Coordinates of C-alpha atoms and ligand atoms in Angstrom, one line a residue:
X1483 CA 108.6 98.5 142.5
X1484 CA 110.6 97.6 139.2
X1485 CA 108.0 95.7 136.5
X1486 CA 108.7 92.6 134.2
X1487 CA 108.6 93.2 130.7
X1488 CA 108.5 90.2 128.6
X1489 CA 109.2 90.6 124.9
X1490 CA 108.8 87.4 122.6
X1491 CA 109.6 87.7 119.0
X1492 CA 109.0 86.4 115.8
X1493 CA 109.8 86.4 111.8
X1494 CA 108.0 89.9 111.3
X1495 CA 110.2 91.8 113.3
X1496 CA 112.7 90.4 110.6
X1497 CA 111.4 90.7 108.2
X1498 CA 112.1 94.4 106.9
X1499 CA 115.6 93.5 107.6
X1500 CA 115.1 91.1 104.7
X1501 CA 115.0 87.6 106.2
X1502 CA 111.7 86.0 105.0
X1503 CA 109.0 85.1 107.5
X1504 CA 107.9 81.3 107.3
X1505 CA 104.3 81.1 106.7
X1506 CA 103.6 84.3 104.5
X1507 CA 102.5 82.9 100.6
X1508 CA 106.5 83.2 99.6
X1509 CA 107.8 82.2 103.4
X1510 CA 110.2 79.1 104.2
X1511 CA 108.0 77.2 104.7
X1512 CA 106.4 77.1 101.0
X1513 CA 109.4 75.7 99.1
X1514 CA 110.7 73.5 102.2
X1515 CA 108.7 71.0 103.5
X1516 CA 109.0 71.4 107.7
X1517 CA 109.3 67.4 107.7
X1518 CA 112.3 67.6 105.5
X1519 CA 114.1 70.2 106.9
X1520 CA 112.6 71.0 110.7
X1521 CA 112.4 67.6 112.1
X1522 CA 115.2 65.3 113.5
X1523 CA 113.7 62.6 111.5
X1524 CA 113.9 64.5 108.2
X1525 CA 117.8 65.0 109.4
X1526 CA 118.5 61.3 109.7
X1527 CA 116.9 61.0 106.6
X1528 CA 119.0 63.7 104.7
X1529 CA 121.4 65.5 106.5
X1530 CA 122.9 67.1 103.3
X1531 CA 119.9 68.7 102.4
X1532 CA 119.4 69.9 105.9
X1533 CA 123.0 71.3 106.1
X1534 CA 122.3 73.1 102.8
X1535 CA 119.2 74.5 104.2
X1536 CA 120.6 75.6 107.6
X1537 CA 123.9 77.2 105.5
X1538 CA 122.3 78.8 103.3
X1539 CA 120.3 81.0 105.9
X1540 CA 123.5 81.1 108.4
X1541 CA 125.5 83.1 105.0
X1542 CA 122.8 85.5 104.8
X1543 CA 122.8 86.6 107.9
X1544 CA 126.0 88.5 106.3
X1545 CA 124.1 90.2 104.0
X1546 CA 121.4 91.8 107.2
X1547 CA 121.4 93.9 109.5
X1548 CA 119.1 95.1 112.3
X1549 CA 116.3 97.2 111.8
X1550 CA 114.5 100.1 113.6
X1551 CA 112.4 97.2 115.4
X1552 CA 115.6 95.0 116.9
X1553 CA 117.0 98.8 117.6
X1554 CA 114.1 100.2 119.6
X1555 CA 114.1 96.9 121.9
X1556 CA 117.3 97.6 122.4
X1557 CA 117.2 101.0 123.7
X1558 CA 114.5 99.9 126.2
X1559 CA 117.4 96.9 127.2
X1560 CA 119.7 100.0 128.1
X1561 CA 116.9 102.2 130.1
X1562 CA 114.2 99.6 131.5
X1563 CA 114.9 99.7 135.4
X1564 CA 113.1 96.5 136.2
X1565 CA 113.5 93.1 134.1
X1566 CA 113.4 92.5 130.6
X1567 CA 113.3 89.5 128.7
X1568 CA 113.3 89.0 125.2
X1569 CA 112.7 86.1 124.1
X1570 CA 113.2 85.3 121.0
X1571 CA 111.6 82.0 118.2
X1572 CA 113.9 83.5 115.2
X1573 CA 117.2 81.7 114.7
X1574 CA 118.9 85.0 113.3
X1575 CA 121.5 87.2 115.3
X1576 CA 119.9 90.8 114.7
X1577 CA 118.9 91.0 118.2
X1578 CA 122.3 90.0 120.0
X1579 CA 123.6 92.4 117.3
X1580 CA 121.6 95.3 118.1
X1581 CA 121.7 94.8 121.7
X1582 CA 125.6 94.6 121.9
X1583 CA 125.6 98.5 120.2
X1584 CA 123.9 99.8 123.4
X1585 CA 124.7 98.8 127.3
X1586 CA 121.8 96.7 128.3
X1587 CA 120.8 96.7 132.0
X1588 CA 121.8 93.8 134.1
X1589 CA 119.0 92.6 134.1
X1590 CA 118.0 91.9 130.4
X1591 CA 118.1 88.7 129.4
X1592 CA 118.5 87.8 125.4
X1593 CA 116.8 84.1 124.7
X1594 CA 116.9 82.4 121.7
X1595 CA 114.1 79.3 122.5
X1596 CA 114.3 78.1 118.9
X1597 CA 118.3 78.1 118.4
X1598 CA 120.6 79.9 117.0
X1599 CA 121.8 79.3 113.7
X1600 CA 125.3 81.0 114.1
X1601 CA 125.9 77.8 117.0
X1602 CA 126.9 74.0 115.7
X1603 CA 126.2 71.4 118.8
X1604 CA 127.4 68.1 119.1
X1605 CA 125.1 65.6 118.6
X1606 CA 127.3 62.9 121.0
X1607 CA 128.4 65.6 123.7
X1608 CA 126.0 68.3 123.8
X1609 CA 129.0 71.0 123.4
X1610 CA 128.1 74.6 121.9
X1611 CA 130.1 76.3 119.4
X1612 CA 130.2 79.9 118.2
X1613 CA 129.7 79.1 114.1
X1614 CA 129.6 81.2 111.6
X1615 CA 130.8 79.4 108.6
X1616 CA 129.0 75.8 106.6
X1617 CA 128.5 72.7 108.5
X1618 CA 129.0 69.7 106.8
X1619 CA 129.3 65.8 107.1
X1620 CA 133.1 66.7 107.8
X1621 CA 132.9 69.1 110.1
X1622 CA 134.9 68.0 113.4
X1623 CA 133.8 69.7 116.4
X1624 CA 136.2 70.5 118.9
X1625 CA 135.2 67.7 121.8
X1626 CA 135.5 64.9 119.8
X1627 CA 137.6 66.1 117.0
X1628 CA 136.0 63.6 114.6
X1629 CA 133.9 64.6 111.9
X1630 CA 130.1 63.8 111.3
X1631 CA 128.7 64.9 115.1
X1632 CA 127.9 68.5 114.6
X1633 CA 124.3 69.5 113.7
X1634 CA 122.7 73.0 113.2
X1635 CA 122.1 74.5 117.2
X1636 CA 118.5 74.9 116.3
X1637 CA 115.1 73.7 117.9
X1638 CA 113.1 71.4 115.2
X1639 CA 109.6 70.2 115.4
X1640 CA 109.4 67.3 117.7
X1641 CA 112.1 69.0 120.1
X1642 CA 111.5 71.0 123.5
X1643 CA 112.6 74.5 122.9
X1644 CA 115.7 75.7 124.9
X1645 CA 115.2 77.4 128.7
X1646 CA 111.2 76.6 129.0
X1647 CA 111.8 77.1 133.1
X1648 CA 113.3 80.6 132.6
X1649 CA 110.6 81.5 130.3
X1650 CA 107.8 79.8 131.6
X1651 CA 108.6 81.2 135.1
X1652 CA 109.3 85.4 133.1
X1653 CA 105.6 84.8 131.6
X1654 CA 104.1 83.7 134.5
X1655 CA 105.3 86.7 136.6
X1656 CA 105.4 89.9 134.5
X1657 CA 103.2 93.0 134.4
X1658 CA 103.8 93.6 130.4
X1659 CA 104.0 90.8 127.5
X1660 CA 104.4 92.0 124.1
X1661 CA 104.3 90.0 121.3
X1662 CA 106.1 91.2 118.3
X1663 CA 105.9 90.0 114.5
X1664 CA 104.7 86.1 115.1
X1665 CA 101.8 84.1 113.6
X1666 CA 101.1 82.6 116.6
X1667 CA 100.6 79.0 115.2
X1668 CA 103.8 77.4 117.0
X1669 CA 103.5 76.3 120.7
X1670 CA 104.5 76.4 123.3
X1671 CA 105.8 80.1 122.3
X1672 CA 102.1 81.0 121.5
X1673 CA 100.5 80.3 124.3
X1674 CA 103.1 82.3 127.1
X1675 CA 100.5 85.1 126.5
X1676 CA 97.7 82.8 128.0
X1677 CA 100.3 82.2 130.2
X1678 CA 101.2 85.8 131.2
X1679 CA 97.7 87.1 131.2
X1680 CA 96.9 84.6 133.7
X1681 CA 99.3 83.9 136.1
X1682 CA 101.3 87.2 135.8
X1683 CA 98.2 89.4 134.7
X1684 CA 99.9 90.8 132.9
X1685 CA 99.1 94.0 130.2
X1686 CA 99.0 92.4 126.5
X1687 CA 99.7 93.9 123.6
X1688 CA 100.2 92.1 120.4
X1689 CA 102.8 93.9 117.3
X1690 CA 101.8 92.2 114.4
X1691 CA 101.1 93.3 110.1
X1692 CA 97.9 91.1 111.1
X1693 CA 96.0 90.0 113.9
X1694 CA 97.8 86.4 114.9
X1695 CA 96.1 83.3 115.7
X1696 CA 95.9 84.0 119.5
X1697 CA 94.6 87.9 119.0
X1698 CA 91.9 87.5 121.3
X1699 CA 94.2 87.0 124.3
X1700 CA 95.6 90.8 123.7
X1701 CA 94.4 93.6 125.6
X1702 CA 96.1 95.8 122.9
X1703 CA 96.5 95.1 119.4
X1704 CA 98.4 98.0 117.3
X1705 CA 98.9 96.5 113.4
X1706 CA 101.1 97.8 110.9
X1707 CA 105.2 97.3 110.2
X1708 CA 107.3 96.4 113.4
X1709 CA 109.9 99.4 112.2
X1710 CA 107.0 102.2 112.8
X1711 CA 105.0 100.5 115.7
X1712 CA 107.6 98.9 118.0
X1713 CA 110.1 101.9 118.3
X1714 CA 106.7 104.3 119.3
X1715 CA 105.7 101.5 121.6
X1716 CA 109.1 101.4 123.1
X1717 CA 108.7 105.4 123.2
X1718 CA 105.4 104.9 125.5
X1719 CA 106.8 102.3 127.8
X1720 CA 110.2 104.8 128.5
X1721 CA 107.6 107.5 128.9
X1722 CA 105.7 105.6 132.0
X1723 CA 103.0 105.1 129.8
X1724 CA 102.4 101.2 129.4
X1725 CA 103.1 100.3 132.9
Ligands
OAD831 P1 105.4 83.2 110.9 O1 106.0 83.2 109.5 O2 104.5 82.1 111.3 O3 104.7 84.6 111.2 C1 105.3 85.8 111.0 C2 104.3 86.9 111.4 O4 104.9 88.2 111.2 C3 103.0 87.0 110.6 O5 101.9 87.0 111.5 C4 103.1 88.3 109.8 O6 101.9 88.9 109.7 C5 104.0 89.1 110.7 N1 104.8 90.1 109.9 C6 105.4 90.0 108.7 N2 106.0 91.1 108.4 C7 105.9 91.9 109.4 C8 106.4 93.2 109.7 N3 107.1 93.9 108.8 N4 106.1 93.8 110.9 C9 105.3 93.1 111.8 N5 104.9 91.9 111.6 C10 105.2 91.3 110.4 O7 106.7 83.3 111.9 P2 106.8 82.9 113.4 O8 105.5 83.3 114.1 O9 108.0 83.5 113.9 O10 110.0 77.5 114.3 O11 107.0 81.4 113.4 C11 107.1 80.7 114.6 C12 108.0 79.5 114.4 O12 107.5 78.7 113.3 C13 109.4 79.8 114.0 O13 110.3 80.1 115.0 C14 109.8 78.5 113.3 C15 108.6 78.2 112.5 O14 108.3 77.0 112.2 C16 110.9 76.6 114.1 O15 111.6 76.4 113.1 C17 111.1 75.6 115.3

Protein backbone atom coordinates (compact mmCIF):
# COMPACT_ATOMS: atom_id res chain seq x y z
CA UNK A 1 0.00 0.00 0.00
CA UNK A 2 1.40 3.66 -0.82
CA UNK A 3 2.69 5.49 2.65
CA UNK A 4 2.19 9.17 3.81
CA UNK A 5 5.14 11.16 4.11
CA UNK A 6 4.74 14.38 5.84
CA UNK A 7 7.54 16.90 5.59
CA UNK A 8 7.27 20.21 7.74
CA UNK A 9 9.94 22.74 7.43
CA UNK A 10 11.54 25.40 8.93
CA UNK A 11 14.31 28.47 8.88
CA UNK A 12 17.32 25.83 8.96
CA UNK A 13 16.68 24.29 5.86
CA UNK A 14 17.22 28.04 4.65
CA UNK A 15 19.40 28.88 6.12
CA UNK A 16 22.62 27.78 4.02
CA UNK A 17 20.82 29.29 1.19
CA UNK A 18 21.48 32.55 3.19
CA UNK A 19 18.12 33.65 4.61
CA UNK A 20 18.64 34.06 8.38
CA UNK A 21 16.76 31.80 10.84
CA UNK A 22 14.68 33.75 13.46
CA UNK A 23 15.66 32.80 16.82
CA UNK A 24 19.57 32.03 16.35
CA UNK A 25 21.72 34.94 18.50
CA UNK A 26 21.87 37.16 14.99
CA UNK A 27 18.13 35.77 13.74
CA UNK A 28 15.06 38.18 12.88
CA UNK A 29 13.91 38.08 15.62
CA UNK A 30 16.88 39.93 17.58
CA UNK A 31 16.73 43.38 15.82
CA UNK A 32 12.76 43.15 15.27
CA UNK A 33 10.59 43.02 17.93
CA UNK A 34 7.70 40.06 16.90
CA UNK A 35 5.03 42.69 18.37
CA UNK A 36 6.11 45.26 15.97
CA UNK A 37 6.48 43.50 12.98
CA UNK A 38 4.55 39.82 13.43
CA UNK A 39 1.31 40.89 14.86
CA UNK A 40 -1.81 42.56 13.28
CA UNK A 41 -1.84 44.93 16.05
CA UNK A 42 1.81 46.05 15.57
CA UNK A 43 0.49 46.54 11.65
CA UNK A 44 -2.30 48.93 12.67
CA UNK A 45 0.10 50.57 14.70
CA UNK A 46 2.77 51.00 11.95
CA UNK A 47 2.20 49.71 8.68
CA UNK A 48 5.24 51.47 7.08
CA UNK A 49 7.54 49.85 9.20
CA UNK A 50 5.90 46.52 8.63
CA UNK A 51 5.89 47.06 4.76
CA UNK A 52 9.62 47.91 5.05
CA UNK A 53 10.16 44.82 6.98
CA UNK A 54 8.08 42.42 4.78
CA UNK A 55 10.02 44.28 1.41
CA UNK A 56 13.00 44.05 2.51
CA UNK A 57 12.95 40.16 2.85
CA UNK A 58 10.49 39.71 -0.35
CA UNK A 59 13.87 41.58 -2.57
CA UNK A 60 16.16 39.15 -1.14
CA UNK A 61 14.62 36.39 -2.17
CA UNK A 62 16.36 37.66 -5.62
CA UNK A 63 19.53 37.39 -4.34
CA UNK A 64 18.77 33.14 -3.11
CA UNK A 65 18.45 30.21 -4.41
CA UNK A 66 17.69 26.70 -3.26
CA UNK A 67 20.00 24.56 -1.65
CA UNK A 68 20.88 20.82 -1.64
CA UNK A 69 18.12 20.48 1.22
CA UNK A 70 15.04 22.20 -0.84
CA UNK A 71 16.60 19.98 -3.88
CA UNK A 72 16.66 16.56 -2.28
CA UNK A 73 12.85 17.07 -1.07
CA UNK A 74 12.29 17.64 -4.26
CA UNK A 75 13.60 14.65 -5.97
CA UNK A 76 11.63 12.52 -3.37
CA UNK A 77 8.34 14.94 -4.80
CA UNK A 78 9.19 13.40 -8.29
CA UNK A 79 9.70 9.52 -7.14
CA UNK A 80 7.56 9.01 -3.77
CA UNK A 81 4.66 6.62 -5.06
CA UNK A 82 2.41 7.37 -2.19
CA UNK A 83 1.57 11.01 -0.69
CA UNK A 84 3.81 13.65 0.16
CA UNK A 85 3.23 16.69 1.93
CA UNK A 86 5.49 19.46 2.62
CA UNK A 87 4.56 21.69 4.64
CA UNK A 88 6.19 24.46 5.00
CA UNK A 89 6.37 27.65 8.27
CA UNK A 90 9.10 29.73 6.10
CA UNK A 91 7.62 32.47 3.98
CA UNK A 92 10.42 32.08 1.22
CA UNK A 93 9.86 30.59 -2.28
CA UNK A 94 12.94 28.03 -2.46
CA UNK A 95 10.81 25.16 -2.14
CA UNK A 96 8.08 26.06 -5.01
CA UNK A 97 11.34 26.96 -6.80
CA UNK A 98 13.04 23.70 -6.44
CA UNK A 99 10.08 21.70 -6.82
CA UNK A 100 9.00 23.34 -10.23
CA UNK A 101 12.78 21.99 -11.70
CA UNK A 102 11.62 18.38 -11.26
CA UNK A 103 8.00 16.78 -12.07
CA UNK A 104 6.48 16.17 -8.78
CA UNK A 105 3.97 13.32 -8.43
CA UNK A 106 0.38 14.11 -8.35
CA UNK A 107 0.14 13.59 -5.27
CA UNK A 108 2.61 16.12 -3.58
CA UNK A 109 1.22 18.80 -2.04
CA UNK A 110 3.50 22.18 -1.45
CA UNK A 111 1.99 24.21 1.77
CA UNK A 112 2.98 27.29 2.95
CA UNK A 113 1.00 27.46 6.64
CA UNK A 114 2.80 30.75 7.51
CA UNK A 115 2.28 32.72 4.08
CA UNK A 116 4.02 33.50 1.51
CA UNK A 117 5.83 36.65 1.14
CA UNK A 118 5.91 36.79 -2.73
CA UNK A 119 1.63 37.06 -2.28
CA UNK A 120 -0.16 40.60 -1.27
CA UNK A 121 -3.94 39.94 0.04
CA UNK A 122 -6.58 42.24 0.36
CA UNK A 123 -7.35 43.13 3.57
CA UNK A 124 -11.35 44.12 2.57
CA UNK A 125 -11.81 41.17 -0.06
CA UNK A 126 -9.58 38.41 0.84
CA UNK A 127 -8.16 38.31 -2.89
CA UNK A 128 -4.54 36.64 -3.57
CA UNK A 129 -2.05 38.12 -5.70
CA UNK A 130 1.19 36.74 -7.24
CA UNK A 131 3.74 39.76 -5.76
CA UNK A 132 7.00 40.15 -6.24
CA UNK A 133 7.76 43.76 -6.10
CA UNK A 134 7.21 46.48 -2.56
CA UNK A 135 3.93 46.95 -1.08
CA UNK A 136 3.12 50.18 0.05
CA UNK A 137 0.32 52.45 1.53
CA UNK A 138 -0.45 53.07 -2.37
CA UNK A 139 -0.53 49.95 -3.59
CA UNK A 140 -4.02 49.31 -5.30
CA UNK A 141 -4.95 45.77 -5.58
CA UNK A 142 -6.71 44.61 -8.43
CA UNK A 143 -10.40 43.98 -6.71
CA UNK A 144 -10.84 47.13 -5.40
CA UNK A 145 -8.48 49.18 -7.42
CA UNK A 146 -7.94 51.64 -4.49
CA UNK A 147 -4.94 51.97 -2.72
CA UNK A 148 -4.20 51.24 1.05
CA UNK A 149 -5.94 47.42 1.26
CA UNK A 150 -3.12 45.23 0.41
CA UNK A 151 -1.04 43.64 3.34
CA UNK A 152 1.89 41.13 3.24
CA UNK A 153 0.12 37.34 2.50
CA UNK A 154 1.71 36.18 5.68
CA UNK A 155 0.46 34.41 9.01
CA UNK A 156 1.40 36.78 12.12
CA UNK A 157 1.13 35.92 15.70
CA UNK A 158 -2.35 36.04 16.86
CA UNK A 159 -3.56 34.59 13.42
CA UNK A 160 -4.59 30.82 12.47
CA UNK A 161 -2.15 29.50 10.09
CA UNK A 162 -3.49 28.77 6.50
CA UNK A 163 -5.00 24.95 5.61
CA UNK A 164 -4.92 23.57 9.45
CA UNK A 165 -7.73 20.76 8.07
CA UNK A 166 -5.43 19.66 5.29
CA UNK A 167 -2.52 19.44 7.63
CA UNK A 168 -4.02 18.42 10.68
CA UNK A 169 -5.80 15.58 8.85
CA UNK A 170 -1.81 14.65 6.63
CA UNK A 171 -0.35 14.45 10.35
CA UNK A 172 -2.80 12.56 11.78
CA UNK A 173 -2.69 9.81 9.11
CA UNK A 174 0.95 9.30 7.86
CA UNK A 175 3.47 6.58 8.49
CA UNK A 176 6.66 9.14 8.25
CA UNK A 177 6.87 12.83 9.68
CA UNK A 178 10.11 14.53 9.37
CA UNK A 179 10.87 17.56 10.74
CA UNK A 180 13.42 19.59 9.08
CA UNK A 181 15.45 22.81 10.27
CA UNK A 182 12.76 24.23 13.00
CA UNK A 183 13.15 25.32 16.68
CA UNK A 184 10.12 23.94 17.57
CA UNK A 185 8.86 26.84 19.79
CA UNK A 186 5.94 27.99 17.43
CA UNK A 187 2.50 26.08 17.62
CA UNK A 188 0.45 24.71 16.32
CA UNK A 189 3.36 23.66 13.64
CA UNK A 190 5.26 22.04 16.60
CA UNK A 191 3.10 19.95 17.98
CA UNK A 192 1.88 17.98 14.36
CA UNK A 193 4.66 15.50 15.48
CA UNK A 194 2.62 14.74 18.72
CA UNK A 195 0.10 14.74 16.45
CA UNK A 196 1.46 12.27 13.84
CA UNK A 197 3.07 9.98 16.41
CA UNK A 198 -0.20 9.52 17.89
CA UNK A 199 -2.91 9.38 15.70
CA UNK A 200 -0.90 8.39 12.43
CA UNK A 201 1.93 6.39 14.40
CA UNK A 202 3.78 7.46 12.58
CA UNK A 203 8.05 6.95 12.25
CA UNK A 204 9.65 10.41 13.54
CA UNK A 205 12.67 11.69 12.73
CA UNK A 206 13.77 15.19 13.51
CA UNK A 207 16.68 17.21 10.93
CA UNK A 208 17.86 19.80 12.93
CA UNK A 209 21.88 21.67 13.68
CA UNK A 210 20.39 21.01 17.35
CA UNK A 211 18.03 19.04 19.09
CA UNK A 212 14.51 21.35 19.02
CA UNK A 213 12.21 21.98 21.77
CA UNK A 214 10.06 18.92 21.09
CA UNK A 215 13.18 16.33 20.53
CA UNK A 216 11.80 13.90 22.75
CA UNK A 217 8.78 13.17 20.56
CA UNK A 218 11.43 11.85 17.67
CA UNK A 219 12.14 8.32 17.22
CA UNK A 220 15.16 9.49 15.12
CA UNK A 221 17.16 12.45 15.63
CA UNK A 222 20.17 12.87 12.97
CA UNK A 223 21.93 16.56 13.74
CA UNK A 224 24.21 18.34 11.62
CA UNK A 225 23.55 20.92 8.28
CA UNK A 226 20.19 20.20 6.38
CA UNK A 227 22.41 20.22 2.96
CA UNK A 228 24.44 16.88 4.16
CA UNK A 229 21.57 15.18 6.24
CA UNK A 230 18.41 15.68 4.32
CA UNK A 231 19.64 14.71 0.73
CA UNK A 232 21.10 11.16 2.55
CA UNK A 233 17.80 10.89 4.29
CA UNK A 234 15.96 11.42 1.15
CA UNK A 235 18.57 8.67 -0.31
CA UNK A 236 17.24 6.11 2.48
CA UNK A 237 13.56 6.73 2.03
CA UNK A 238 13.98 6.16 -2.14
CA UNK A 239 15.97 3.12 -1.11
CA UNK A 240 12.86 1.46 1.00
CA UNK A 241 14.73 2.07 3.88
CA UNK A 242 12.64 4.54 6.18
CA UNK A 243 9.32 2.95 5.48
P1 LIG B 1 13.81 29.16 14.27
O1 LIG B 1 14.71 30.32 14.00
O2 LIG B 1 13.01 29.21 15.53
O3 LIG B 1 14.63 27.80 14.29
C1 LIG B 1 15.48 27.43 13.24
C2 LIG B 1 16.07 26.06 13.55
O4 LIG B 1 16.88 25.68 12.45
C3 LIG B 1 16.96 26.02 14.79
O5 LIG B 1 16.57 24.93 15.63
C4 LIG B 1 18.36 25.81 14.24
O6 LIG B 1 19.16 24.97 15.06
C5 LIG B 1 18.07 25.11 12.92
N1 LIG B 1 19.11 25.33 11.89
C6 LIG B 1 19.84 26.45 11.65
N2 LIG B 1 20.67 26.27 10.61
C7 LIG B 1 20.45 25.01 10.16
C8 LIG B 1 21.00 24.21 9.11
N3 LIG B 1 21.94 24.69 8.28
N4 LIG B 1 20.56 22.94 8.96
C9 LIG B 1 19.61 22.43 9.79
N5 LIG B 1 19.05 23.13 10.79
C10 LIG B 1 19.46 24.39 10.98
O7 LIG B 1 12.86 29.02 12.99
P2 LIG B 1 11.48 28.22 12.84
O8 LIG B 1 11.46 27.03 13.73
O9 LIG B 1 11.24 28.03 11.40
O10 LIG B 1 6.63 32.31 12.23
O11 LIG B 1 10.45 29.28 13.39
C11 LIG B 1 9.08 28.96 13.34
C12 LIG B 1 8.27 30.20 13.13
O12 LIG B 1 8.65 31.17 14.11
C13 LIG B 1 8.50 30.91 11.82
O13 LIG B 1 7.75 30.38 10.75
C14 LIG B 1 8.07 32.30 12.13
C15 LIG B 1 8.73 32.46 13.47
O14 LIG B 1 8.18 33.34 14.35
C16 LIG B 1 5.95 33.42 11.90
O15 LIG B 1 6.47 34.45 11.52
C17 LIG B 1 4.46 33.26 12.05
Amino acid sequence: MDKTIVILTGAGISAESGIPTFRASDGLWCNHPIEDVATPQGYRRNPKLVHEFYNARRAQLKEVIPNAAHHAIAELAANWDGKLFLITQNVDDLHDRATQATTPKPAFRLIHMHGELRKARCEKSGSIFDWQENIDGDSHCDCCNAPGNLRPHIVWFNEMPLEMDVIDEAASSCDLFMSIGTSGNVYPAAGLVHTARTYGRAHTVELNLEPSAGESLFHEKIYGPATKTVPEYVRRILAGGVV
